[in-house]
Short mmCIF file of C-alpha atoms and ligand atoms in Angstrom, two decimals:
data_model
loop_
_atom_site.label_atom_id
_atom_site.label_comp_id
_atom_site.label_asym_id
_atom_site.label_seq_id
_atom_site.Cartn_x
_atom_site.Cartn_y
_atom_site.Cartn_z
CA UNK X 1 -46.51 -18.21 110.15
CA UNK X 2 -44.39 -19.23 106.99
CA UNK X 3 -41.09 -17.27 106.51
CA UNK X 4 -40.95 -14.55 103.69
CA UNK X 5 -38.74 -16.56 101.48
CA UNK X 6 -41.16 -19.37 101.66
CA UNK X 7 -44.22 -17.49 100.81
CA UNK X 8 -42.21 -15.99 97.82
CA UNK X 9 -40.80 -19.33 96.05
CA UNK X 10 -44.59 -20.84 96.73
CA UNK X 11 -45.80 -17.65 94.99
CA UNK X 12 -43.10 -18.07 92.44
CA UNK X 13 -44.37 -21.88 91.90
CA UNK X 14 -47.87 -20.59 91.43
CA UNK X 15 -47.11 -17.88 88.53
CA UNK X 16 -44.83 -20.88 86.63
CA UNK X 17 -47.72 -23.36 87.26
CA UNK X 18 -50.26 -21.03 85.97
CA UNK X 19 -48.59 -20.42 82.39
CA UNK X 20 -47.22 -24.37 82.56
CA UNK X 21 -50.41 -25.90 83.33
CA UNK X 22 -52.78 -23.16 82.67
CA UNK X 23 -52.16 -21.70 79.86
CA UNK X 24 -51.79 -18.24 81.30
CA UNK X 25 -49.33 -15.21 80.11
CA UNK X 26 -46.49 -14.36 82.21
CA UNK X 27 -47.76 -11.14 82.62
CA UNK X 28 -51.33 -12.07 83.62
CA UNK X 29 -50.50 -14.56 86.10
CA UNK X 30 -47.54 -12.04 87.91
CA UNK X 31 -49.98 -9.55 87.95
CA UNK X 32 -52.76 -11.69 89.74
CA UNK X 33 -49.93 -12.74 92.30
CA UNK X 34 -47.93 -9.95 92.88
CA UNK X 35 -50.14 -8.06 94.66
CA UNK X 36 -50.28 -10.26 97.80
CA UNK X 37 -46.24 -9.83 97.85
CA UNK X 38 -44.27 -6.82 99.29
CA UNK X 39 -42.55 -4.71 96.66
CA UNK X 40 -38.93 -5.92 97.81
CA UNK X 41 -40.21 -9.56 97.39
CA UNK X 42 -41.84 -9.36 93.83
CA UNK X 43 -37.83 -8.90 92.13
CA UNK X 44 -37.24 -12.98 93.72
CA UNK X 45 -40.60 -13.72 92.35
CA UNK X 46 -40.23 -12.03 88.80
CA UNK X 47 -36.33 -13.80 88.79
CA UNK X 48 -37.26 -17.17 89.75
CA UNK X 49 -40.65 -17.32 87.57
CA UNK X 50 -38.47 -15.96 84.41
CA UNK X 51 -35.54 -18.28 84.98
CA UNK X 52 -37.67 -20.99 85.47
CA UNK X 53 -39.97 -20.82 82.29
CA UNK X 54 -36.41 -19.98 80.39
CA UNK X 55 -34.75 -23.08 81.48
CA UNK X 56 -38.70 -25.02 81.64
CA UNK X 57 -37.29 -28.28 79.44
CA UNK X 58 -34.19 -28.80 80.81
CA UNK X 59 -35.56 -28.72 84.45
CA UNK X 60 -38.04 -30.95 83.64
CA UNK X 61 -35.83 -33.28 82.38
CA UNK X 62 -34.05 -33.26 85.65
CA UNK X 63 -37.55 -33.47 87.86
CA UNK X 64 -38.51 -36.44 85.42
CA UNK X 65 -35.15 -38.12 86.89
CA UNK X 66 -35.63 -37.47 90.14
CA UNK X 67 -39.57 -38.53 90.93
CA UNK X 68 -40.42 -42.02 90.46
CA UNK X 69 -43.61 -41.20 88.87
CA UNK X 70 -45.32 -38.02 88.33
CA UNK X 71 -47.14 -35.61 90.34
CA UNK X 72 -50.77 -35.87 90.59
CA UNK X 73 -52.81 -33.65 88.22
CA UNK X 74 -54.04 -31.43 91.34
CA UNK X 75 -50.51 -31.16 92.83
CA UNK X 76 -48.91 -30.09 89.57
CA UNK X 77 -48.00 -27.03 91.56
CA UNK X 78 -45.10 -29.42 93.06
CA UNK X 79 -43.80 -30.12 90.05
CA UNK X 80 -43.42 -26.24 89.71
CA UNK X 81 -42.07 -25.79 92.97
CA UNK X 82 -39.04 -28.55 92.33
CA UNK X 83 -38.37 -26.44 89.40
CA UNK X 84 -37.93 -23.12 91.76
CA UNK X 85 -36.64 -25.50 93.74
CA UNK X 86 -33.36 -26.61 91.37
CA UNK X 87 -33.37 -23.51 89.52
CA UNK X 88 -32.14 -21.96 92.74
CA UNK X 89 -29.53 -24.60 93.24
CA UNK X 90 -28.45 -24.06 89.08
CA UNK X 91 -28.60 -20.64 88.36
CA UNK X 92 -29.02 -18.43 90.74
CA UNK X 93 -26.03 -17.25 94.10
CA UNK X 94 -28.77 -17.91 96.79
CA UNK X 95 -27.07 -20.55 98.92
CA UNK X 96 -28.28 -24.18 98.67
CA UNK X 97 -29.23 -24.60 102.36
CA UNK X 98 -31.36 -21.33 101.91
CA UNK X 99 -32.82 -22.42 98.77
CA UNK X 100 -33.54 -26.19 99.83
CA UNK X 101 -35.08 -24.87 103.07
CA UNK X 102 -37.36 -22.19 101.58
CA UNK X 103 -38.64 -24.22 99.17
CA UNK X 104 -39.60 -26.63 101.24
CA UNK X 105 -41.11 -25.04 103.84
CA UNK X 106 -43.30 -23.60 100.51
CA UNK X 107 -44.83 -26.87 99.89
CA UNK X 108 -46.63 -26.54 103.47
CA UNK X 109 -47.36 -22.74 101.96
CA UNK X 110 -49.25 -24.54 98.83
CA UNK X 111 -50.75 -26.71 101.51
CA UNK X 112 -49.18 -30.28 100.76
CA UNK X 113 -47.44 -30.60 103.88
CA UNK X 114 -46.90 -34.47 102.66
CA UNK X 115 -45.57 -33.44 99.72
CA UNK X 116 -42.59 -31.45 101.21
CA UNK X 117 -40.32 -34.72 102.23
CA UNK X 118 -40.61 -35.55 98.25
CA UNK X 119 -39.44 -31.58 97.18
CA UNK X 120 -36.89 -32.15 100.06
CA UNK X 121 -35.29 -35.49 99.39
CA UNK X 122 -34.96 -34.27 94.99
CA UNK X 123 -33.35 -31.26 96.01
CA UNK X 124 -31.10 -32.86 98.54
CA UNK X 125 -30.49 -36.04 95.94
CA UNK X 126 -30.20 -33.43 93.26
CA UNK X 127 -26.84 -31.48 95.56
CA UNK X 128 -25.18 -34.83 96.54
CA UNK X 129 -25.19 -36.60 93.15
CA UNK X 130 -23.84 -33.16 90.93
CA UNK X 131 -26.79 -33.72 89.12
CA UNK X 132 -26.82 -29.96 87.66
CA UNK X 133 -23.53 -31.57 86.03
CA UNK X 134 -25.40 -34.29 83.77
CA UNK X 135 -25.54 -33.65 80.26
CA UNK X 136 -29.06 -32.72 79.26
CA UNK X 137 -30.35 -35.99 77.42
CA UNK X 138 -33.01 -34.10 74.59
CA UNK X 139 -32.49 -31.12 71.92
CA UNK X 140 -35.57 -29.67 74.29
CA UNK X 141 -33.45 -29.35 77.17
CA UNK X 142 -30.22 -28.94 75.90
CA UNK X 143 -31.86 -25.53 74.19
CA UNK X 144 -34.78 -25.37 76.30
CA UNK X 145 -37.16 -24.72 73.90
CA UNK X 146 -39.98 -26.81 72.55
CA UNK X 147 -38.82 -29.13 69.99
CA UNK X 148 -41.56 -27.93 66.65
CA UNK X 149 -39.86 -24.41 67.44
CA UNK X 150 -36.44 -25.63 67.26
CA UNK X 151 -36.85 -27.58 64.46
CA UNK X 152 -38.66 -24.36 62.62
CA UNK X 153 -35.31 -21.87 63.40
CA UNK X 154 -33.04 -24.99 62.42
CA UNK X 155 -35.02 -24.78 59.16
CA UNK X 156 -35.38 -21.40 58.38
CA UNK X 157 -32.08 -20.30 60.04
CA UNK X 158 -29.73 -23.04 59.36
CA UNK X 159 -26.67 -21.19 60.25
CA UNK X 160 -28.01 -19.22 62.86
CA UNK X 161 -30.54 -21.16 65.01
CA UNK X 162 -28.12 -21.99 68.03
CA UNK X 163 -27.46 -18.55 67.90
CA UNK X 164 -30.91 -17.47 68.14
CA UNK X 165 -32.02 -20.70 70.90
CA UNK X 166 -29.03 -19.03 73.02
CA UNK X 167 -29.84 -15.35 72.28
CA UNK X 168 -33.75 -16.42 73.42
CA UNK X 169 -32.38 -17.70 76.89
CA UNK X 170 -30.47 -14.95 77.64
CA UNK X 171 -31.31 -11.98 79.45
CA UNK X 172 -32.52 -8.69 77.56
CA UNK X 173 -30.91 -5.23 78.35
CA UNK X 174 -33.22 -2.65 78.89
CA UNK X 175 -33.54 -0.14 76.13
CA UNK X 176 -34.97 3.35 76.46
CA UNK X 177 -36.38 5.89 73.71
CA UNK X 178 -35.81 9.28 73.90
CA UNK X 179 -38.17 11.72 73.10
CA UNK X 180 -36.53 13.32 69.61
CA UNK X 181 -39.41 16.03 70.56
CA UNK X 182 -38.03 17.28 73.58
CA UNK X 183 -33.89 16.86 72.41
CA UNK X 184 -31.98 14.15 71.72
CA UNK X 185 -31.03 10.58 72.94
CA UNK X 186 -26.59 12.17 73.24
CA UNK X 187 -28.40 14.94 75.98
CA UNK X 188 -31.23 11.86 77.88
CA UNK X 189 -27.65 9.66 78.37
CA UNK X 190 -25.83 12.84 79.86
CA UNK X 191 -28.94 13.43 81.83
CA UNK X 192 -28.95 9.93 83.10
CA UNK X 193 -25.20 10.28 83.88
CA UNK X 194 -26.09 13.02 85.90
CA UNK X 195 -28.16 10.33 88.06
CA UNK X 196 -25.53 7.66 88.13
CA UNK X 197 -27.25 6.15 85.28
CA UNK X 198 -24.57 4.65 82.70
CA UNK X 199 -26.27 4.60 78.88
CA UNK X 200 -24.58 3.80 75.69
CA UNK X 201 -25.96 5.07 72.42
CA UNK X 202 -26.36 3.12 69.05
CA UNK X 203 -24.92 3.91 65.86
CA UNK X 204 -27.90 3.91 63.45
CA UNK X 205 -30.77 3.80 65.54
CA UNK X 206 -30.66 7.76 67.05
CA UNK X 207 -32.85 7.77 69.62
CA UNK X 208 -32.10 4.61 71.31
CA UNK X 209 -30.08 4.19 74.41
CA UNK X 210 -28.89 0.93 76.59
CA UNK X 211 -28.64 1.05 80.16
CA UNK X 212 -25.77 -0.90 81.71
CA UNK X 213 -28.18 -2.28 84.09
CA UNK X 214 -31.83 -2.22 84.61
CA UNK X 215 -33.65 0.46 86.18
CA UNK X 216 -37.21 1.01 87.52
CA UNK X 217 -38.49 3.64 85.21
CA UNK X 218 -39.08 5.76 88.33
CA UNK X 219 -36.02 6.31 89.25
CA UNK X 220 -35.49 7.20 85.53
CA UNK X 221 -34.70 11.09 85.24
CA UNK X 222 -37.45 11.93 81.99
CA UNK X 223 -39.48 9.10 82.13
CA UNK X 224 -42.48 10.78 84.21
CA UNK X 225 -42.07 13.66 81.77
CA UNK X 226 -42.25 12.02 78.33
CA UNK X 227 -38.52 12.45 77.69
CA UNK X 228 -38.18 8.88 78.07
CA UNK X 229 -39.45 5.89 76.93
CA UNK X 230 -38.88 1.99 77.45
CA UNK X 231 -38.43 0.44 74.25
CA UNK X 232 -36.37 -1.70 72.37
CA UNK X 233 -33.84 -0.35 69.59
CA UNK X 234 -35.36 -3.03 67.40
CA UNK X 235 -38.80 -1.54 68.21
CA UNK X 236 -37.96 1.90 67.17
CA UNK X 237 -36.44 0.78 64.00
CA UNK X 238 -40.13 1.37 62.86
CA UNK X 239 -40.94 5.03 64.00
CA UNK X 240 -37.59 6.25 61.86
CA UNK X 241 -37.91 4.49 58.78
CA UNK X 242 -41.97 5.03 58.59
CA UNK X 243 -41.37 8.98 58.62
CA UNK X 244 -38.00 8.65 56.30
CA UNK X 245 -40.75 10.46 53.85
CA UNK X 246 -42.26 12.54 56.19
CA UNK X 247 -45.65 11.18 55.77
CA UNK X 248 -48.30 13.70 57.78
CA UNK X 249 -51.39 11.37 57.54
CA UNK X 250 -50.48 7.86 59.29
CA UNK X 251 -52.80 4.99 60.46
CA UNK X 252 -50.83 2.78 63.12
CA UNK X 253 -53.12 -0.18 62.32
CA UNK X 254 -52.24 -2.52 65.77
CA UNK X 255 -51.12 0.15 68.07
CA UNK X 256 -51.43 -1.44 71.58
CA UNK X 257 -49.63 -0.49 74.24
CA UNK X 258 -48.70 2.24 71.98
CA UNK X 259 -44.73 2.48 72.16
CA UNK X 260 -44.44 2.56 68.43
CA UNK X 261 -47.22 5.17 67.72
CA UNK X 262 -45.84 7.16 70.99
CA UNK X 263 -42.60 7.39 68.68
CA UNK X 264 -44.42 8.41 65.42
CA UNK X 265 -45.92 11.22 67.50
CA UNK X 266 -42.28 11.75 68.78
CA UNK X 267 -41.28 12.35 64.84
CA UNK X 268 -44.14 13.90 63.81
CA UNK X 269 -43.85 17.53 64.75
CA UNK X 270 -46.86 20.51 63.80
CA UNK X 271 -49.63 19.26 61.64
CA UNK X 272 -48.73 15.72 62.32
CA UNK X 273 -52.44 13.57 62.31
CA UNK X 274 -51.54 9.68 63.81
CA UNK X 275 -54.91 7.14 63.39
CA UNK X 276 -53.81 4.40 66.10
CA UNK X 277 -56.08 1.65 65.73
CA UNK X 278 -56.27 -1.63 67.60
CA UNK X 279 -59.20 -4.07 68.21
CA UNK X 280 -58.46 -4.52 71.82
CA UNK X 281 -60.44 -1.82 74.06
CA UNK X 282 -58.66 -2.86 77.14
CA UNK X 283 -55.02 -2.62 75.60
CA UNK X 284 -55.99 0.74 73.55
CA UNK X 285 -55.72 2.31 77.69
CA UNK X 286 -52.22 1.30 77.54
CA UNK X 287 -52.05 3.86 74.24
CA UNK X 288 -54.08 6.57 75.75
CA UNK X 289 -51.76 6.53 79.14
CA UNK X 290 -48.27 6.21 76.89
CA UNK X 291 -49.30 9.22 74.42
CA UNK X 292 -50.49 11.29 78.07
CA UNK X 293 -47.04 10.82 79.38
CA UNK X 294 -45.34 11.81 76.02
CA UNK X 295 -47.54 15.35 76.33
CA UNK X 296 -49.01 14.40 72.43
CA UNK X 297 -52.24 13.13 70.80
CA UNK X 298 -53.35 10.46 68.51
CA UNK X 299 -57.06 9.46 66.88
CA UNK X 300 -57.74 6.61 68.83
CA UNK X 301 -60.35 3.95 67.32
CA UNK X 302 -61.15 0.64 68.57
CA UNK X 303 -61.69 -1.50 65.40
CA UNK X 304 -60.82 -4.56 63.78
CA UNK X 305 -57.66 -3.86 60.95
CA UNK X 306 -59.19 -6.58 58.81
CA UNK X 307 -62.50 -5.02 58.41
CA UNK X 308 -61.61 -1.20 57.77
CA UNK X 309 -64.99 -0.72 56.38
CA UNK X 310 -66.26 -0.66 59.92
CA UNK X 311 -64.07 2.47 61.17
CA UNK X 312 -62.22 3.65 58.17
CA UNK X 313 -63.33 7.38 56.97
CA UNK X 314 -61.98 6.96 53.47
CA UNK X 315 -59.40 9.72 53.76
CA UNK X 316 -56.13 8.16 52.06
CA UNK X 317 -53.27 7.66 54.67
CA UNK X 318 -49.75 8.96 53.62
CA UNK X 319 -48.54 5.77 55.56
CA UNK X 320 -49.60 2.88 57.58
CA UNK X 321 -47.43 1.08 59.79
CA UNK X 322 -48.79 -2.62 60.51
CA UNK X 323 -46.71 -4.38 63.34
CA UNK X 324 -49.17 -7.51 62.91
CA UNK X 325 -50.35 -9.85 65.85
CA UNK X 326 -47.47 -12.81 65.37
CA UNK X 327 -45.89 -15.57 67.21
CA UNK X 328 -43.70 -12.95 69.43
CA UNK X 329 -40.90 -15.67 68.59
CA UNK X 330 -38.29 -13.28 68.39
CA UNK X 331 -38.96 -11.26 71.54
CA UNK X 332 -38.59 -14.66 73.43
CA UNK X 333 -36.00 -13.52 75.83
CA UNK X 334 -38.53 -10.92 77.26
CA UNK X 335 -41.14 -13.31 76.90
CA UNK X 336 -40.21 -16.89 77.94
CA UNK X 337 -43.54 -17.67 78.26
CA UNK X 338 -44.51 -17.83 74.67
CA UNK X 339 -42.12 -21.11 74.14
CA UNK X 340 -44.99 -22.80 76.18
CA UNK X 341 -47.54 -21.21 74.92
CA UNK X 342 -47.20 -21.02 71.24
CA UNK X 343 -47.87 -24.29 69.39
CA UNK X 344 -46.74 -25.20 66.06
CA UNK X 345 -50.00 -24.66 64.40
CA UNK X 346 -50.45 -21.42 65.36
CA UNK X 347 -47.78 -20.19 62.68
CA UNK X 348 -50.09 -21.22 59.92
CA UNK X 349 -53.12 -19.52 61.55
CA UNK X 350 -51.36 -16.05 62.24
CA UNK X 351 -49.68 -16.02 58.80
CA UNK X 352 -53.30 -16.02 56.70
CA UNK X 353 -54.20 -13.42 59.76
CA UNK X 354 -51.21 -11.20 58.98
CA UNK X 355 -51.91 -11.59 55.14
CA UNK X 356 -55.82 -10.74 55.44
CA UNK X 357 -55.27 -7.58 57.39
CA UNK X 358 -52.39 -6.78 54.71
CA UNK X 359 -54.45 -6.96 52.05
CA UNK X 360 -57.34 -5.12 53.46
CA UNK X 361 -55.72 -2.10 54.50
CA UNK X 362 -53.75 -1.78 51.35
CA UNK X 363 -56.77 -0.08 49.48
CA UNK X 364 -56.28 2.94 52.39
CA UNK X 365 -53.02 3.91 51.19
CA UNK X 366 -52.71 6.60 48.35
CA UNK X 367 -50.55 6.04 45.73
CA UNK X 368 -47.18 6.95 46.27
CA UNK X 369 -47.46 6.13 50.33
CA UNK X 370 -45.69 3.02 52.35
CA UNK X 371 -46.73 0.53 54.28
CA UNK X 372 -44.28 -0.76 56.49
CA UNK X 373 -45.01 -4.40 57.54
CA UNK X 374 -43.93 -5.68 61.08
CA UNK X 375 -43.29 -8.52 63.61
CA UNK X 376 -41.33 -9.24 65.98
CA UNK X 377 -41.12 -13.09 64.94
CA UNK X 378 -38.25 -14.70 63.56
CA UNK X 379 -40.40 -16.72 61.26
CA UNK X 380 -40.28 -17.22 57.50
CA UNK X 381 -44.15 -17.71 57.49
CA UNK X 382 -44.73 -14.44 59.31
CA UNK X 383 -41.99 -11.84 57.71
CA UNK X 384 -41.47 -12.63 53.98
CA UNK X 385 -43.65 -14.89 53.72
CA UNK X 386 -46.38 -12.60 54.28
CA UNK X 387 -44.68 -9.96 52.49
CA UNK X 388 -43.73 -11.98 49.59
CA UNK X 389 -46.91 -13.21 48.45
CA UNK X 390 -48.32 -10.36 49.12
CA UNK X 391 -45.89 -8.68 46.78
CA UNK X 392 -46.91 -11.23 43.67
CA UNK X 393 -50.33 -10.90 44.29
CA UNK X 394 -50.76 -7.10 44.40
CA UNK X 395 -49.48 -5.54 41.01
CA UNK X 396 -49.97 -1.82 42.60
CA UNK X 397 -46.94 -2.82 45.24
CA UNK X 398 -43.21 -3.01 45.45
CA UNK X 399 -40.35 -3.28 48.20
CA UNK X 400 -38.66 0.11 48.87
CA UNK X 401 -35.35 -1.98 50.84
CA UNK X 402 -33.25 1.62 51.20
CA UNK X 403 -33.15 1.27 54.81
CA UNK X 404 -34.04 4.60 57.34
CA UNK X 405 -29.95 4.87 57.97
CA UNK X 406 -27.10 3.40 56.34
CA UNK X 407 -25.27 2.60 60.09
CA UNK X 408 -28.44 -0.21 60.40
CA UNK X 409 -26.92 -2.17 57.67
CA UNK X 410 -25.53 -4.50 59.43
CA UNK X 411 -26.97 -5.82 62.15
CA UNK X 412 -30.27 -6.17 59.04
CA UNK X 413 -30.33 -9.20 57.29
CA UNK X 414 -31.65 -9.13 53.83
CA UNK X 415 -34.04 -11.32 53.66
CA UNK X 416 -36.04 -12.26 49.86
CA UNK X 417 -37.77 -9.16 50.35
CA UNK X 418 -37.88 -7.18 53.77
CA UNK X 419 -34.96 -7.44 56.60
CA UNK X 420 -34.99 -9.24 59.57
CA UNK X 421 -32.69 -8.30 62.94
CA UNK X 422 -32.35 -11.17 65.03
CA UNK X 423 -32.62 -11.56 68.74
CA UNK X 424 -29.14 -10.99 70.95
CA UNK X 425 -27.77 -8.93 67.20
CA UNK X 426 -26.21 -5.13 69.00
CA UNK X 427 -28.56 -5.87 71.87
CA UNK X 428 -31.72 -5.76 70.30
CA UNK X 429 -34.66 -8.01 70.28
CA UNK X 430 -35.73 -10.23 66.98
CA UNK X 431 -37.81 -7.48 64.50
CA UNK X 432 -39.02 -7.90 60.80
CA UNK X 433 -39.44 -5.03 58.31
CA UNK X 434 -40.52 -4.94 54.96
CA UNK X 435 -41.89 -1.61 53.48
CA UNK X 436 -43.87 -1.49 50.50
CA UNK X 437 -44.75 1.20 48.48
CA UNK X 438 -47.90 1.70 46.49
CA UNK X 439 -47.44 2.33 42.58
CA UNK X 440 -48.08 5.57 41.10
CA UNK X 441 -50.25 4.29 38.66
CA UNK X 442 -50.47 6.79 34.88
CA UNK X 443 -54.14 7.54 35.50
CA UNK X 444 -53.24 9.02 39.50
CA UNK X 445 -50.11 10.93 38.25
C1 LIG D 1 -47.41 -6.55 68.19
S1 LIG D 1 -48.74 -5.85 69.02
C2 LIG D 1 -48.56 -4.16 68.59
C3 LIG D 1 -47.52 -3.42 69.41
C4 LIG D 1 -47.59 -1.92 69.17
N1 LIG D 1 -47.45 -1.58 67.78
C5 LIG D 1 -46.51 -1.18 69.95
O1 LIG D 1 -45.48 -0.85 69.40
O2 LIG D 1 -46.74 -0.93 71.13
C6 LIG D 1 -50.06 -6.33 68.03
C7 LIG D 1 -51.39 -5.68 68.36
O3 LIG D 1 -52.32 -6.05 67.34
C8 LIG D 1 -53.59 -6.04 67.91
N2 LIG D 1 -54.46 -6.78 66.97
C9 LIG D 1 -54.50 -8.09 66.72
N3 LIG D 1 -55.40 -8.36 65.75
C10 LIG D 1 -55.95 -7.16 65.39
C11 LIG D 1 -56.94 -6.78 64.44
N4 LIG D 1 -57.56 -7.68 63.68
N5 LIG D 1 -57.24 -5.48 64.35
C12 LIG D 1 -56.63 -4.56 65.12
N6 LIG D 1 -55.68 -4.87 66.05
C13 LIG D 1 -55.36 -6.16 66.16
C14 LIG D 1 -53.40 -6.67 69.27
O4 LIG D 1 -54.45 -6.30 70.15
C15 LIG D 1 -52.04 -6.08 69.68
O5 LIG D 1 -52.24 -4.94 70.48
#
């Protein structure tokens, strides 16, 4: 019977293999392995899997040195183990005879007994020869990123993209939301106190507070309750600046898993009537369960955004809030899977997405209302790119750029129209905003 720590790094091998060479979200392929794992195990298998895709080019780069020639197509698994493997021996304080042991005894889990002299004479090479000290050799590994995405923040963020490639390898605090419903975020971090829970607040974005450390949300005092939610600062810019006008008719036009709409509801109050729409019946659960635990209720319609025809009951919306499908690029450090999964031509294809479902749901605001645009990309394509020509083309539309609060300022950088935060700025994860307001046009005044 293998050892624990064996059976977790060859687990661990299998998640990275299955986004690497299959193509498969983080998420998904944790949540198909984590089940055969004890609950104190899955932390060393969510650690090693997210350090490993977040350092995936540089490691390579190492295993390239260290095998003569590459592993077979049907033991590509290996190749993911060796990366467990030296991550271990890199970047984490598990001791290198535990780590070189474990991991090889996991080869014989993944059943390629053979294979675990190869795993065991890299890592061992890898110790003796300070390999870990070698400068990385390619702009992949040295940021550990794919090279089309660092050449796209190099070009649209000249003075920030080693900023943002750092900021993306890093890891993410974890943010909560309070419930503005049930009191505010000053009385949730005196609450949490109360626990042994240390929470700072941040100037400008009211509800949000940062733990000092991570926490599972069950031993979170309010989270069961709806007091509390998990979401980032950057998230809930939206929520704020969407009711700035106290709209009382909203459609939340890609709503899945529902943490922004959860805060609309939040900032609603009486009378309040929240449309949250997404195409994606299995995600729009994820809504239904977060609005439960928040104690409040949305109109919740499975339907496509581009085609409102289909679902839309040609009642005017005060405001719609579209946080478009994109890239994900700047939530990257939560995410570290989408560097391998995104490919370069993707941008082009989400950007005509993002500017079809723009353009359609424009005709369902009245006059007068907003529509705030969203992503959580970093990308000129996406954010004001979108926004921009959407701006020339539609005569009925302008920017409203008076942000929600004044204290947001500055970590929001103007942009040609809209704002962008970027990831690692106060904490936060990478967010685009533009809001554009419909024209009062002479014959609807
Ligand atoms: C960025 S996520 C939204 C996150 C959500 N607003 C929140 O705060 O929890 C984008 C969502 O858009 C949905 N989506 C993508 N294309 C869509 C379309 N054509 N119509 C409706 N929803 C769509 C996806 O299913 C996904 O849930």
């Amino acid at each position: 019977m293998a050892s624990t720590g064996a059976r977790t790094r060859a687990v661990a091998a299998e998640v990275v293999d299955a986004v690497v060479s299959g193509g498969k979200s983080l998420d998904a392929a944790l949540a198909a392995r984590e089940a055969q794992l004890a609950p104190a195990d899955r932390s060393l298998v969510r650690m090693l899997a997210f350090g490993v895709l977040r350092h995936h080019w540089r490691l390579q780069e190492s295993i390239d040195a260290l095998v003569t020639r590459p592993f077979r197509a049907r033991d590509r698994v290996i190749n993911a183990l060796l990366a467990v493997g030296l991550y271990q021996l890199t970047d984490t304080r598990i001791p290198d005879h535990a780590a070189v042991s474990q991991t090889v005894e996991a080869a014989r889990v993944l059943r390629r007994p053979k294979l675990a002299g190869v795993i065991n004479a890299c890592l061992r090479r890898y110790r003796r020869e300070h390999l870990a000290a070698a400068e990385p050799r390619s702009e992949a590994a040295r940021w550990n990123h794919p090279d089309w995405l660092i050449a796209k923040l190099r070009e649209d963020w000249p003075a920030d993209a080693e900023a943002i490639l750092a900021a993306n390898n890093a890891q993410a605090p974890m943010w909560l939301r309070a419930n503005a419903a049930r009191g505010d975020a000053a009385a949730c971090r005196d609450r949490l106190a109360a626990a042994g829970i240390a929470a700072d607040l941040l100037d400008g974005v009211p509800d949000a507070l940062r733990l000092a450390e991570p926490h599972a949300v069950t031993d979170l005092p309010g989270f069961a309750d709806g007091a509390l939610s998990v979401q980032d600062a950057a998230a809930q810019i939206a929520g704020r600046w969407l009711m700035a006008h106290a709209p009382r008719r909203v459609l939340d036009a890609c709503a899945a898993p529902g943490g922004k709409s959860g805060h609309l509801l939040e900032l609603g109050g009486a009378g309040f009537d929240l449309t949250a729409l997404d195409h994606d019946a299995v995600r729009l659960e994820r809504v239904r369960e977060n609005h439960e635990r928040i104690g409040l209720d949305a109109t919740i319609v499975c339907g496509d955004a581009s085609k409102p025809g289909e679902w839309w009951d040609k009642e005017p919306f005060d405001a719609i809030l579209l946080d478009a499908p994109c890239s994900a690029t700047g939530v990257i450090r939560r995410h570290p899977d989408i560097k391998l999964l995104r490919r370069a031509d993707d941008i082009d294809e989400l950007s005509a997405l993002q500017g079809r479902i723009l353009a359609a749901l424009w005709p369902l605001l009245r006059p007068g209302g907003r529509l705030l645009y969203a992503t959580c990309s970093v990308l000129a394509a996406e954010n004001e790119g979108v926004a921009g020509r959407f701006l020339e083309s539609e005569s009925a539309a302008e920017e409203d750029a008076v942000l929600p609060n004044n204290n947001i300022r500055d970590v929001m950088r103007r942009k040609a129209c809209g704002y962008q935060v970027l990831p690692g700025t106060a904490g936060m994860d990478g967010f685009y905003y533009a809001c554009l307001v419909k024209k009062v046009s002479r014959s609807t005044r």
